[in-house]
PDB file of C-alpha atoms and ligand atoms in Angstrom:
ATOM      1  CA  MET T 707      80.514  81.354  71.938  1.00 46.00           C
ATOM      2  CA  THR T 708      81.783  78.263  70.050  1.00 44.00           C
ATOM      3  CA  GLU T 709      84.676  78.507  67.785  1.00 48.00           C
ATOM      4  CA  PRO T 710      84.448  76.709  64.386  1.00 53.00           C
ATOM      5  CA  GLY T 711      86.297  73.474  64.644  1.00 49.00           C
ATOM      6  CA  GLY T 712      86.074  73.227  68.570  1.00 52.00           C
ATOM      7  CA  ASN T 713      85.017  75.229  71.651  1.00 57.00           C
ATOM      8  CA  GLU T 714      88.706  75.688  73.006  1.00 65.00           C
ATOM      9  CA  SER T 715      89.622  79.308  72.744  1.00 70.00           C
ATOM     10  CA  PRO T 716      93.130  79.648  70.983  1.00 76.00           C
ATOM     11  CA  GLU T 717      96.152  80.269  73.175  1.00 76.00           C
ATOM     12  CA  PRO T 718      96.648  84.043  73.160  1.00 82.00           C
ATOM     13  CA  ALA T 719      99.853  85.231  71.681  1.00 94.00           C
ATOM     14  CA  THR T 720     101.045  87.059  74.731  1.00 95.00           C
ATOM     15  CA  LEU T 721     100.250  86.454  78.449  1.00 96.00           C
ATOM     16  CA  ARG T 722     100.460  89.076  81.178  1.00 96.00           C
ATOM     17  CA  LEU T 723     102.650  87.386  83.838  1.00 97.00           C
ATOM     18  CA  PHE T 724     104.440  87.919  87.017  1.00 97.00           C
ATOM     19  CA  PHE T 725     106.269  85.839  89.661  1.00 98.00           C
ATOM     20  CA  ALA T 726     104.745  86.112  93.127  1.00 98.00           C
ATOM     21  CA  LEU T 727     104.461  84.934  96.646  1.00 98.00           C
ATOM     22  CA  TRP T 728     100.920  83.534  97.190  1.00 98.00           C
ATOM     23  CA  PRO T 729      99.526  83.136 100.575  1.00 98.00           C
ATOM     24  CA  ASP T 730      98.473  79.800 102.147  1.00 98.00           C
ATOM     25  CA  GLU T 731      94.854  79.827 103.627  1.00 98.00           C
ATOM     26  CA  ALA T 732      95.638  80.966 107.185  1.00 98.00           C
ATOM     27  CA  THR T 733      98.041  83.719 105.813  1.00 98.00           C
ATOM     28  CA  ARG T 734      95.389  84.854 103.466  1.00 98.00           C
ATOM     29  CA  ASP T 735      92.778  85.033 106.298  1.00 98.00           C
ATOM     30  CA  ALA T 736      95.187  87.110 108.416  1.00 98.00           C
ATOM     31  CA  LEU T 737      95.916  89.465 105.484  1.00 98.00           C
ATOM     32  CA  ASN T 738      92.144  89.899 104.909  1.00 98.00           C
ATOM     33  CA  ARG T 739      91.582  90.876 108.496  1.00 98.00           C
ATOM     34  CA  THR T 740      94.534  93.317 108.237  1.00 98.00           C
ATOM     35  CA  GLY T 741      93.135  94.685 105.079  1.00 98.00           C
ATOM     36  CA  LYS T 742      89.611  95.246 106.897  1.00 98.00           C
ATOM     37  CA  TRP T 743      91.363  96.992 109.701  1.00 98.00           C
ATOM     38  CA  LEU T 744      93.476  99.301 107.597  1.00 98.00           C
ATOM     39  CA  HIS T 745      90.436 100.100 105.594  1.00 98.00           C
ATOM     40  CA  GLN T 746      88.747 101.394 108.612  1.00 98.00           C
ATOM     41  CA  HIS T 747      91.676 103.822 109.089  1.00 98.00           C
ATOM     42  CA  TRP T 748      92.413 104.784 105.459  1.00 98.00           C
ATOM     43  CA  GLY T 749      89.433 104.047 103.295  1.00 98.00           C
ATOM     44  CA  GLY T 750      89.626 103.183  99.632  1.00 98.00           C
ATOM     45  CA  ARG T 751      88.897  99.838  97.839  1.00 97.00           C
ATOM     46  CA  ARG T 752      89.893  96.796  99.433  1.00 97.00           C
ATOM     47  CA  MET T 753      91.609  93.884  97.586  1.00 96.00           C
ATOM     48  CA  ARG T 754      89.583  90.791  97.362  1.00 94.00           C
ATOM     49  CA  ALA T 755      91.025  88.114  99.682  1.00 95.00           C
ATOM     50  CA  GLU T 756      91.761  85.710  96.976  1.00 94.00           C
ATOM     51  CA  THR T 757      93.862  88.302  95.038  1.00 96.00           C
ATOM     52  CA  VAL T 758      96.396  89.412  97.711  1.00 98.00           C
ATOM     53  CA  HIS T 759     100.151  88.536  96.961  1.00 98.00           C
ATOM     54  CA  ILE T 760     103.652  89.917  96.883  1.00 98.00           C
ATOM     55  CA  THR T 761     105.080  90.504  93.393  1.00 98.00           C
ATOM     56  CA  LEU T 762     108.660  89.243  93.158  1.00 98.00           C
ATOM     57  CA  ALA T 763     109.307  89.995  89.458  1.00 97.00           C
ATOM     58  CA  PHE T 764     106.785  91.573  87.110  1.00 97.00           C
ATOM     59  CA  LEU T 765     107.037  90.459  83.306  1.00 96.00           C
ATOM     60  CA  GLY T 766     104.062  92.029  81.806  1.00 95.00           C
ATOM     61  CA  GLU T 767     102.983  90.862  78.249  1.00 95.00           C
ATOM     62  CA  THR T 768     105.181  87.915  77.485  1.00 97.00           C
ATOM     63  CA  PRO T 769     105.002  85.872  74.238  1.00 96.00           C
ATOM     64  CA  SER T 770     103.287  82.611  75.168  1.00 95.00           C
ATOM     65  CA  GLY T 771     106.113  80.572  73.330  1.00 96.00           C
ATOM     66  CA  ARG T 772     108.599  81.864  76.116  1.00 97.00           C
ATOM     67  CA  LEU T 773     106.726  80.152  78.995  1.00 96.00           C
ATOM     68  CA  ASP T 774     109.108  77.209  78.937  1.00 97.00           C
ATOM     69  CA  ASP T 775     112.139  79.723  79.236  1.00 97.00           C
ATOM     70  CA  LEU T 776     110.382  81.177  82.284  1.00 97.00           C
ATOM     71  CA  VAL T 777     109.875  77.778  83.758  1.00 97.00           C
ATOM     72  CA  ALA T 778     113.610  77.082  83.219  1.00 96.00           C
ATOM     73  CA  CYS T 779     114.422  80.327  85.018  1.00 96.00           C
ATOM     74  CA  ALA T 780     112.297  79.338  87.990  1.00 97.00           C
ATOM     75  CA  GLU T 781     113.638  75.870  88.311  1.00 95.00           C
ATOM     76  CA  ASN T 782     117.193  77.295  88.717  1.00 94.00           C
ATOM     77  CA  VAL T 783     116.097  79.139  91.767  1.00 95.00           C
ATOM     78  CA  GLY T 784     117.287  77.196  94.788  1.00 90.00           C
ATOM     79  CA  THR T 785     117.004  79.570  97.679  1.00 94.00           C
ATOM     80  CA  ASP T 786     115.857  78.801 101.126  1.00 97.00           C
ATOM     81  CA  VAL T 787     112.398  78.913 102.932  1.00 98.00           C
ATOM     82  CA  TYR T 788     111.920  81.673 105.445  1.00 98.00           C
ATOM     83  CA  ASP T 789     109.252  83.366 107.545  1.00 98.00           C
ATOM     84  CA  LEU T 790     108.113  86.905 106.615  1.00 98.00           C
ATOM     85  CA  ILE T 791     106.821  89.015 109.336  1.00 98.00           C
ATOM     86  CA  LEU T 792     104.489  91.777 107.965  1.00 98.00           C
ATOM     87  CA  ASP T 793     104.154  94.281 110.583  1.00 98.00           C
ATOM     88  CA  GLN T 794     104.106  97.695 109.135  1.00 98.00           C
ATOM     89  CA  ALA T 795     101.432  99.626 107.203  1.00 98.00           C
ATOM     90  CA  GLY T 796     102.719 101.806 104.447  1.00 98.00           C
ATOM     91  CA  TYR T 797     101.070 104.265 102.093  1.00 98.00           C
ATOM     92  CA  TRP T 798     102.237 105.470  98.609  1.00 98.00           C
ATOM     93  CA  ARG T 799     100.793 108.848  97.690  1.00 98.00           C
ATOM     94  CA  HIS T 800     101.503 108.738  93.922  1.00 98.00           C
ATOM     95  CA  ASN T 801      99.355 105.644  93.293  1.00 98.00           C
ATOM     96  CA  ARG T 802      97.190 105.932  96.573  1.00 98.00           C
ATOM     97  CA  ILE T 803      98.013 102.339  97.553  1.00 98.00           C
ATOM     98  CA  GLY T 804      97.780 101.321 101.168  1.00 98.00           C
ATOM     99  CA  TRP T 805     100.000  98.233 101.781  1.00 98.00           C
ATOM    100  CA  LEU T 806     101.414  95.892 104.453  1.00 98.00           C
ATOM    101  CA  GLY T 807     105.199  95.508 104.738  1.00 98.00           C
ATOM    102  CA  ALA T 808     107.953  94.262 106.794  1.00 98.00           C
ATOM    103  CA  SER T 809     110.130  96.390 109.276  1.00 97.00           C
ATOM    104  CA  GLU T 810     112.758  93.745 108.827  1.00 97.00           C
ATOM    105  CA  THR T 811     113.088  91.561 105.603  1.00 98.00           C
ATOM    106  CA  PRO T 812     114.985  88.289 105.982  1.00 98.00           C
ATOM    107  CA  PRO T 813     117.971  87.992 103.679  1.00 98.00           C
ATOM    108  CA  GLN T 814     116.438  84.883 102.251  1.00 98.00           C
ATOM    109  CA  HIS T 815     113.776  87.035 100.557  1.00 98.00           C
ATOM    110  CA  PHE T 816     116.190  89.297  98.867  1.00 97.00           C
ATOM    111  CA  ASP T 817     118.109  86.126  97.760  1.00 97.00           C
ATOM    112  CA  LEU T 818     114.963  84.900  96.149  1.00 98.00           C
ATOM    113  CA  VAL T 819     114.253  88.167  94.438  1.00 97.00           C
ATOM    114  CA  ARG T 820     117.809  88.505  93.187  1.00 97.00           C
ATOM    115  CA  ALA T 821     118.086  84.839  92.072  1.00 96.00           C
ATOM    116  CA  LEU T 822     114.851  85.275  89.954  1.00 97.00           C
ATOM    117  CA  ALA T 823     116.026  88.754  88.558  1.00 97.00           C
ATOM    118  CA  THR T 824     119.317  87.440  87.590  1.00 96.00           C
ATOM    119  CA  GLY T 825     117.945  84.460  85.754  1.00 97.00           C
ATOM    120  CA  LEU T 826     115.465  86.459  84.070  1.00 97.00           C
ATOM    121  CA  GLN T 827     117.832  88.992  82.778  1.00 97.00           C
ATOM    122  CA  GLN T 828     120.298  86.448  81.604  1.00 97.00           C
ATOM    123  CA  ALA T 829     117.421  84.842  79.626  1.00 97.00           C
ATOM    124  CA  GLY T 830     116.686  88.221  78.067  1.00 97.00           C
ATOM    125  CA  PHE T 831     113.476  89.118  79.874  1.00 97.00           C
ATOM    126  CA  PRO T 832     112.873  92.819  81.001  1.00 91.00           C
ATOM    127  CA  VAL T 833     113.661  93.196  84.659  1.00 89.00           C
ATOM    128  CA  ASP T 834     112.379  96.132  86.675  1.00 86.00           C
ATOM    129  CA  ALA T 835     115.534  98.265  87.761  1.00 86.00           C
ATOM    130  CA  ARG T 836     113.706  99.711  90.931  1.00 91.00           C
ATOM    131  CA  PRO T 837     114.683  98.430  94.252  1.00 93.00           C
ATOM    132  CA  HIS T 838     112.330  95.862  95.449  1.00 95.00           C
ATOM    133  CA  VAL T 839     110.072  96.831  98.316  1.00 96.00           C
ATOM    134  CA  PRO T 840     108.277  93.718  99.745  1.00 97.00           C
ATOM    135  CA  HIS T 841     104.587  94.612 100.068  1.00 98.00           C
ATOM    136  CA  VAL T 842     101.124  93.330 100.081  1.00 98.00           C
ATOM    137  CA  THR T 843      98.737  95.763  98.348  1.00 98.00           C
ATOM    138  CA  LEU T 844      95.618  95.952 100.534  1.00 98.00           C
ATOM    139  CA  LEU T 845      93.843  99.247  99.571  1.00 98.00           C
ATOM    140  CA  ARG T 846      93.624 101.075  96.309  1.00 97.00           C
ATOM    141  CA  ASN T 847      92.329 104.630  96.003  1.00 98.00           C
ATOM    142  CA  SER T 848      93.043 105.038  99.665  1.00 98.00           C
ATOM    143  CA  ARG T 849      93.433 108.422 101.401  1.00 98.00           C
ATOM    144  CA  GLY T 850      96.173 107.254 103.762  1.00 97.00           C
ATOM    145  CA  GLY T 851      96.909 109.149 106.953  1.00 97.00           C
ATOM    146  CA  GLU T 852      98.472 108.466 110.200  1.00 96.00           C
ATOM    147  CA  VAL T 853     100.174 105.155 110.208  1.00 95.00           C
ATOM    148  CA  PRO T 854      98.485 102.868 112.861  1.00 94.00           C
ATOM    149  CA  ALA T 855     100.420 100.216 114.667  1.00 95.00           C
ATOM    150  CA  CYS T 856      99.420  96.749 113.465  1.00 94.00           C
ATOM    151  CA  THR T 857      99.223  93.281 114.555  1.00 95.00           C
ATOM    152  CA  PRO T 858     101.964  91.389 112.633  1.00 98.00           C
ATOM    153  CA  VAL T 859     101.079  88.765 110.110  1.00 98.00           C
ATOM    154  CA  VAL T 860     103.580  85.802 110.032  1.00 98.00           C
ATOM    155  CA  TRP T 861     103.745  84.406 106.582  1.00 98.00           C
ATOM    156  CA  PRO T 862     105.626  81.073 106.166  1.00 98.00           C
ATOM    157  CA  ILE T 863     107.315  81.485 102.733  1.00 98.00           C
ATOM    158  CA  ARG T 864     107.707  77.908 101.261  1.00 98.00           C
ATOM    159  CA  GLU T 865     107.062  78.244  97.595  1.00 98.00           C
ATOM    160  CA  PHE T 866     106.739  80.956  94.817  1.00 98.00           C
ATOM    161  CA  VAL T 867     104.437  80.979  91.973  1.00 98.00           C
ATOM    162  CA  LEU T 868     103.942  82.221  88.324  1.00 98.00           C
ATOM    163  CA  VAL T 869     100.631  84.116  87.831  1.00 98.00           C
ATOM    164  CA  GLN T 870      98.712  85.038  84.872  1.00 97.00           C
ATOM    165  CA  SER T 871      96.956  88.382  85.095  1.00 96.00           C
ATOM    166  CA  ASP T 872      93.783  89.101  82.876  1.00 94.00           C
ATOM    167  CA  LEU T 873      92.854  92.697  82.934  1.00 89.00           C
ATOM    168  CA  ASP T 874      89.177  93.416  82.266  1.00 85.00           C
ATOM    169  CA  ALA T 875      86.576  96.179  83.009  1.00 84.00           C
ATOM    170  CA  ASP T 876      86.339  95.206  86.812  1.00 80.00           C
ATOM    171  CA  GLY T 877      90.199  94.915  87.275  1.00 80.00           C
ATOM    172  CA  ALA T 878      92.782  92.213  87.306  1.00 85.00           C
ATOM    173  CA  HIS T 879      91.855  88.504  87.724  1.00 94.00           C
ATOM    174  CA  TYR T 880      94.817  86.387  88.748  1.00 97.00           C
ATOM    175  CA  GLU T 881      95.421  82.611  88.085  1.00 97.00           C
ATOM    176  CA  VAL T 882      98.422  80.872  89.562  1.00 98.00           C
ATOM    177  CA  ILE T 883      99.739  78.760  86.670  1.00 97.00           C
ATOM    178  CA  ARG T 884     102.895  77.134  88.091  1.00 98.00           C
ATOM    179  CA  ARG T 885     104.374  76.615  91.586  1.00 98.00           C
ATOM    180  CA  TRP T 886     107.905  75.828  92.844  1.00 97.00           C
ATOM    181  CA  GLU T 887     108.848  74.816  96.249  1.00 97.00           C
ATOM    182  CA  LEU T 888     111.700  76.718  97.963  1.00 97.00           C
ATOM    183  CA  GLY T 889     114.664  74.894  99.683  1.00 94.00           C
ATOM    184  CA  ARG T 890     114.680  71.982  97.402  1.00 79.00           C
ATOM    185  CA  PRO T 891     117.994  70.266  96.559  1.00 70.00           C
ATOM    186  CA  PRO T 892     119.750  71.784  93.543  1.00 57.00           C
ATOM    187  CA  ARG T 893     118.989  70.026  90.400  1.00 60.00           C
ATOM    188  CA  GLU T 894     121.598  67.541  89.381  1.00 55.00           C
ATOM    189  CA  ALA T 895     124.377  68.964  87.212  1.00 50.00           C
TER     190      ALA T 895
HETATM  191  P1  LIG E 452      95.317  96.901  87.600  1.00 92.31           P
HETATM  192  O1  LIG E 452      96.489  97.024  86.573  1.00 92.31           O
HETATM  193  O2  LIG E 452      94.034  96.505  86.953  1.00 92.31           O
HETATM  194  O3  LIG E 452      95.364  97.963  88.573  1.00 92.31           O
HETATM  195  P2  LIG E 452      97.068  95.022  89.031  1.00 92.31           P
HETATM  196  O4  LIG E 452      98.123  96.119  88.987  1.00 92.31           O
HETATM  197  O5  LIG E 452      96.719  94.327  90.386  1.00 92.31           O
HETATM  198  O6  LIG E 452      95.695  95.471  88.377  1.00 92.31           O
HETATM  199  P3  LIG E 452      98.796  93.847  87.066  1.00 92.31           P
HETATM  200  O7  LIG E 452      98.956  95.209  86.498  1.00 92.31           O
HETATM  201  O8  LIG E 452      98.574  92.756  86.162  1.00 92.31           O
HETATM  202  O9  LIG E 452      97.457  93.826  87.951  1.00 92.31           O
HETATM  203  O10 LIG E 452      99.950  93.642  88.028  1.00 92.31           O
HETATM  204  C1  LIG E 452     100.239  92.446  88.665  1.00 92.31           C
HETATM  205  C2  LIG E 452     101.124  92.715  89.831  1.00 92.31           C
HETATM  206  O11 LIG E 452     102.400  93.164  89.435  1.00 92.31           O
HETATM  207  C3  LIG E 452     100.599  93.683  90.949  1.00 92.31           C
HETATM  208  O12 LIG E 452     100.980  93.160  92.117  1.00 92.31           O
HETATM  209  C4  LIG E 452     101.310  94.931  90.438  1.00 92.31           C
HETATM  210  O13 LIG E 452     101.562  95.835  91.565  1.00 92.31           O
HETATM  211  C5  LIG E 452     102.536  94.551  89.947  1.00 92.31           C
HETATM  212  N1  LIG E 452     103.266  95.276  88.930  1.00 92.31           N
HETATM  213  C6  LIG E 452     102.492  95.820  87.806  1.00 92.31           C
HETATM  214  N2  LIG E 452     103.242  96.469  87.038  1.00 92.31           N
HETATM  215  C7  LIG E 452     104.550  96.445  87.626  1.00 92.31           C
HETATM  216  C8  LIG E 452     105.798  96.944  87.201  1.00 92.31           C
HETATM  217  N3  LIG E 452     105.918  97.714  86.183  1.00 92.31           N
HETATM  218  N4  LIG E 452     106.806  96.682  88.186  1.00 92.31           N
HETATM  219  C9  LIG E 452     106.703  95.890  89.157  1.00 92.31           C
HETATM  220  N5  LIG E 452     105.456  95.378  89.592  1.00 92.31           N
HETATM  221  C10 LIG E 452     104.416  95.598  88.896  1.00 92.31           C
HETATM  222 MG1  LIG E 453      98.697  97.232  87.278  1.00 92.31          MG
END
């Protein structure tokens, strides 16, 4: 539909946003294979390959005028690159989610999550107080069951992203709207 005065839709007042790790193509393929495999064990609804991610910090509905403040928070994060080895299937009964996690999480991952949370808190954004459990959601409405041993997925973490989530009748649609490299030299003072 064309709006009077132009066909650009106006910027919405709020955006549903979260910071995340977004897989490169090889990692996405590997996660997708693991999703198919876990689905054979536990059933449920598989996540589409292009939507898999790890949430680092969930912001929820955010005034679009605060996007610059979010970008500033992210630019201050100067933590290091690392490899995340996802080698353990997990199941949460309360929300029927089947996921892939890590039996050992490198300290750099927690450094990244902490650096983001601290910056966001200082800038007045709401921060989830629950302890962070690194996980890739693979199945929804899953029955779970015995935990099968899985082939590890090695995910080279080289960047993090800001994602916009649009919820509609058929679920969430995600769009990566910004990216930041990890391990870059600190910004000049
Ligand atoms: P839907 O809500 O339609 O089931 P979704 O949960 O994938 O889809 P969002 O609710 O936009 O989409 O969430 C985006 C990401 O943030 C998901 O990885 C979700 O698990 C995570 N997330 C959502 N709410 C919170 C929260 N309160 N705290 C931490 N992470 C959250
Ligand atoms: Mg949700």
